[in-house]
Coordinates of C-alpha atoms in Angstrom, one line a residue:
M1 CA -27.9 -3.7 -7.6
S2 CA -27.7 -1.9 -4.3
D3 CA -24.6 -0.8 -2.5
A4 CA -25.6 -2.5 0.8
G5 CA -22.5 -4.7 0.9
G6 CA -20.1 -1.9 -0.2
P7 CA -17.6 -0.6 -0.4
Y8 CA -16.4 -3.5 -2.5
L9 CA -12.8 -4.5 -3.2
F10 CA -12.4 -6.1 -6.7
D11 CA -10.1 -9.1 -6.8
V12 CA -8.0 -9.9 -9.9
G13 CA -10.3 -12.7 -11.0
V14 CA -13.4 -10.5 -11.1
I15 CA -11.6 -7.8 -13.1
A16 CA -10.2 -10.3 -15.6
L17 CA -13.4 -12.3 -16.0
A18 CA -15.4 -9.1 -16.7
H19 CA -13.1 -8.5 -19.7
T20 CA -13.5 -11.9 -21.3
E21 CA -16.0 -13.6 -23.6
T22 CA -16.7 -16.6 -21.3
P23 CA -20.2 -17.9 -20.8
V24 CA -20.1 -16.7 -17.2
R25 CA -18.7 -13.3 -17.8
D26 CA -21.9 -11.5 -16.8
A27 CA -21.4 -12.4 -13.1
A28 CA -18.3 -10.1 -13.1
L29 CA -19.4 -7.6 -15.7
S30 CA -22.4 -6.5 -13.8
Y31 CA -20.2 -5.4 -10.9
V32 CA -17.7 -3.7 -13.1
R33 CA -20.4 -1.8 -14.9
D34 CA -21.9 -0.7 -11.6
A35 CA -18.5 0.4 -10.4
I36 CA -17.8 2.4 -13.5
A37 CA -21.3 4.1 -13.3
G38 CA -20.7 4.9 -9.6
D39 CA -23.7 2.8 -8.6
I40 CA -21.5 0.9 -6.1
D41 CA -18.6 2.1 -4.1
A42 CA -15.6 0.2 -5.6
V43 CA -12.0 -0.1 -4.4
V44 CA -9.6 -1.4 -7.0
P45 CA -5.9 -1.8 -6.2
Y46 CA -3.7 -1.0 -9.2
P47 CA -1.8 -4.3 -8.7
A48 CA -5.1 -6.1 -9.3
V49 CA -5.3 -4.5 -12.7
V50 CA -1.8 -5.6 -13.6
G51 CA -2.7 -9.1 -12.3
A52 CA -5.8 -9.1 -14.5
H53 CA -3.5 -8.4 -17.5
T54 CA -1.5 -11.5 -16.7
V55 CA -4.7 -13.6 -16.3
L56 CA -6.2 -12.3 -19.6
T57 CA -3.0 -13.1 -21.6
T58 CA -2.1 -16.4 -19.8
Y59 CA -5.5 -18.0 -19.3
Y60 CA -8.0 -16.3 -21.5
G61 CA -5.9 -16.0 -24.7
H62 CA -5.9 -12.2 -25.1
S63 CA -3.0 -10.6 -26.9
N64 CA -0.9 -8.3 -24.8
A65 CA -2.1 -5.4 -26.9
N66 CA -5.8 -6.2 -26.5
A67 CA -5.5 -6.9 -22.7
S68 CA -3.6 -3.6 -22.3
R69 CA -6.3 -1.7 -24.3
L70 CA -9.1 -3.2 -22.3
L71 CA -7.5 -2.5 -18.9
R72 CA -6.4 1.0 -19.8
N73 CA -10.1 1.7 -20.7
F74 CA -11.2 0.3 -17.4
M75 CA -8.7 2.5 -15.6
D76 CA -10.4 5.6 -17.2
A77 CA -13.3 5.0 -14.8
K78 CA -13.4 8.1 -12.6
R79 CA -15.9 6.8 -10.0
I80 CA -13.8 4.0 -8.9
H81 CA -11.5 4.5 -5.9
W82 CA -8.1 3.4 -7.3
Y83 CA -5.8 2.2 -4.5
D84 CA -2.2 2.8 -5.3
G85 CA -0.6 1.8 -1.9
M86 CA 2.2 -0.7 -2.2
H87 CA 3.9 0.7 0.8
E88 CA 6.2 -1.5 3.0
A89 CA 3.8 -1.5 5.9
V90 CA 0.9 -2.7 3.8
V91 CA 2.9 -5.4 2.2
R92 CA 4.4 -6.6 5.6
D93 CA 0.9 -6.6 7.1
G94 CA -0.4 -8.4 4.1
F95 CA 2.2 -11.1 4.6
S96 CA 1.2 -11.4 8.2
R97 CA -2.4 -11.9 7.1
A98 CA -1.3 -14.4 4.4
G99 CA 0.6 -16.5 7.0
D100 CA -2.1 -16.4 9.6
A101 CA -4.9 -17.4 7.1
N102 CA -2.7 -19.8 5.0
V103 CA -3.4 -18.0 1.7
D104 CA -1.0 -16.7 -0.9
G105 CA 0.8 -13.3 -0.6
W106 CA -1.5 -11.5 -3.0
D107 CA -4.6 -12.5 -1.1
G108 CA -3.0 -11.3 2.1
Y109 CA -2.1 -8.0 0.5
Y110 CA -5.7 -7.6 -0.8
A111 CA -7.1 -8.5 2.6
Q112 CA -4.8 -5.8 4.2
V113 CA -6.0 -3.2 1.6
A114 CA -9.6 -4.2 2.2
T115 CA -9.1 -3.6 6.0
D116 CA -7.1 -0.4 5.5
E117 CA -9.8 1.0 3.1
G118 CA -12.8 0.1 5.2
V119 CA -14.1 -2.4 2.6
N120 CA -17.1 -4.3 3.7
T121 CA -17.1 -7.0 0.9
V122 CA -14.3 -8.5 -1.2
L123 CA -15.6 -9.6 -4.7
T124 CA -13.8 -12.7 -5.9
I125 CA -14.1 -15.9 -7.9
D126 CA -12.6 -18.1 -5.2
D127 CA -13.3 -18.7 -1.5
D128 CA -9.9 -17.9 0.0
F129 CA -11.0 -14.6 1.4
E130 CA -13.6 -16.3 3.5
R131 CA -10.7 -17.1 5.9
F132 CA -10.7 -13.4 7.0
D133 CA -13.1 -12.0 9.5
A134 CA -12.6 -8.3 8.8
F135 CA -14.9 -8.2 5.8
A136 CA -17.5 -10.3 4.0
T137 CA -16.6 -12.3 0.9
E138 CA -18.8 -12.5 -2.1
V139 CA -17.9 -15.3 -4.5
I140 CA -19.5 -14.1 -7.6
L141 CA -19.7 -17.5 -9.3
S142 CA -21.9 -20.4 -8.2
P143 CA -20.3 -23.9 -8.2
D144 CA -22.1 -24.6 -11.6
E145 CA -20.7 -21.3 -13.1
F146 CA -17.2 -22.1 -11.8
R147 CA -17.4 -25.6 -13.5
T148 CA -18.6 -23.9 -16.7
L149 CA -15.6 -21.5 -16.6
N150 CA -13.2 -24.4 -16.0
E151 CA -14.7 -26.3 -18.9
F152 CA -14.4 -23.2 -21.1
L153 CA -10.7 -22.8 -20.1
G154 CA -10.1 -26.5 -20.8
P155 CA -7.3 -28.7 -19.5

């Protein structure tokens, strides 16, 4: 995989999916492995890791202990740019983006982080980020893979 679309911002869904045992896991895991190895320029906001913990325990059935272990291990990656800004201006600007694009507050926050950090591509499992012009959006799951994931997760 080349870094032609990087730097990449990793959304919550990509981080969580990479740490599962779903049939479509490899779509996310390949990006996470490349980020850990330093083969792509990755930006990961710490709040996305906390959100991934919630997704792993709420939707993917991981125990709190297992999700915590997996994500602590992920956080050991030294070649990832870990974004720790939760400053008032970033949050306020994120809310402005969320309101303008009609997306949730977290997506607005991540869009603001992507802009502030000079991200070229946001990696995600949904298409909400396509509402922003400041960066490209790469939805890592095809429609068929997304259906497979939804079937795996059940009703």
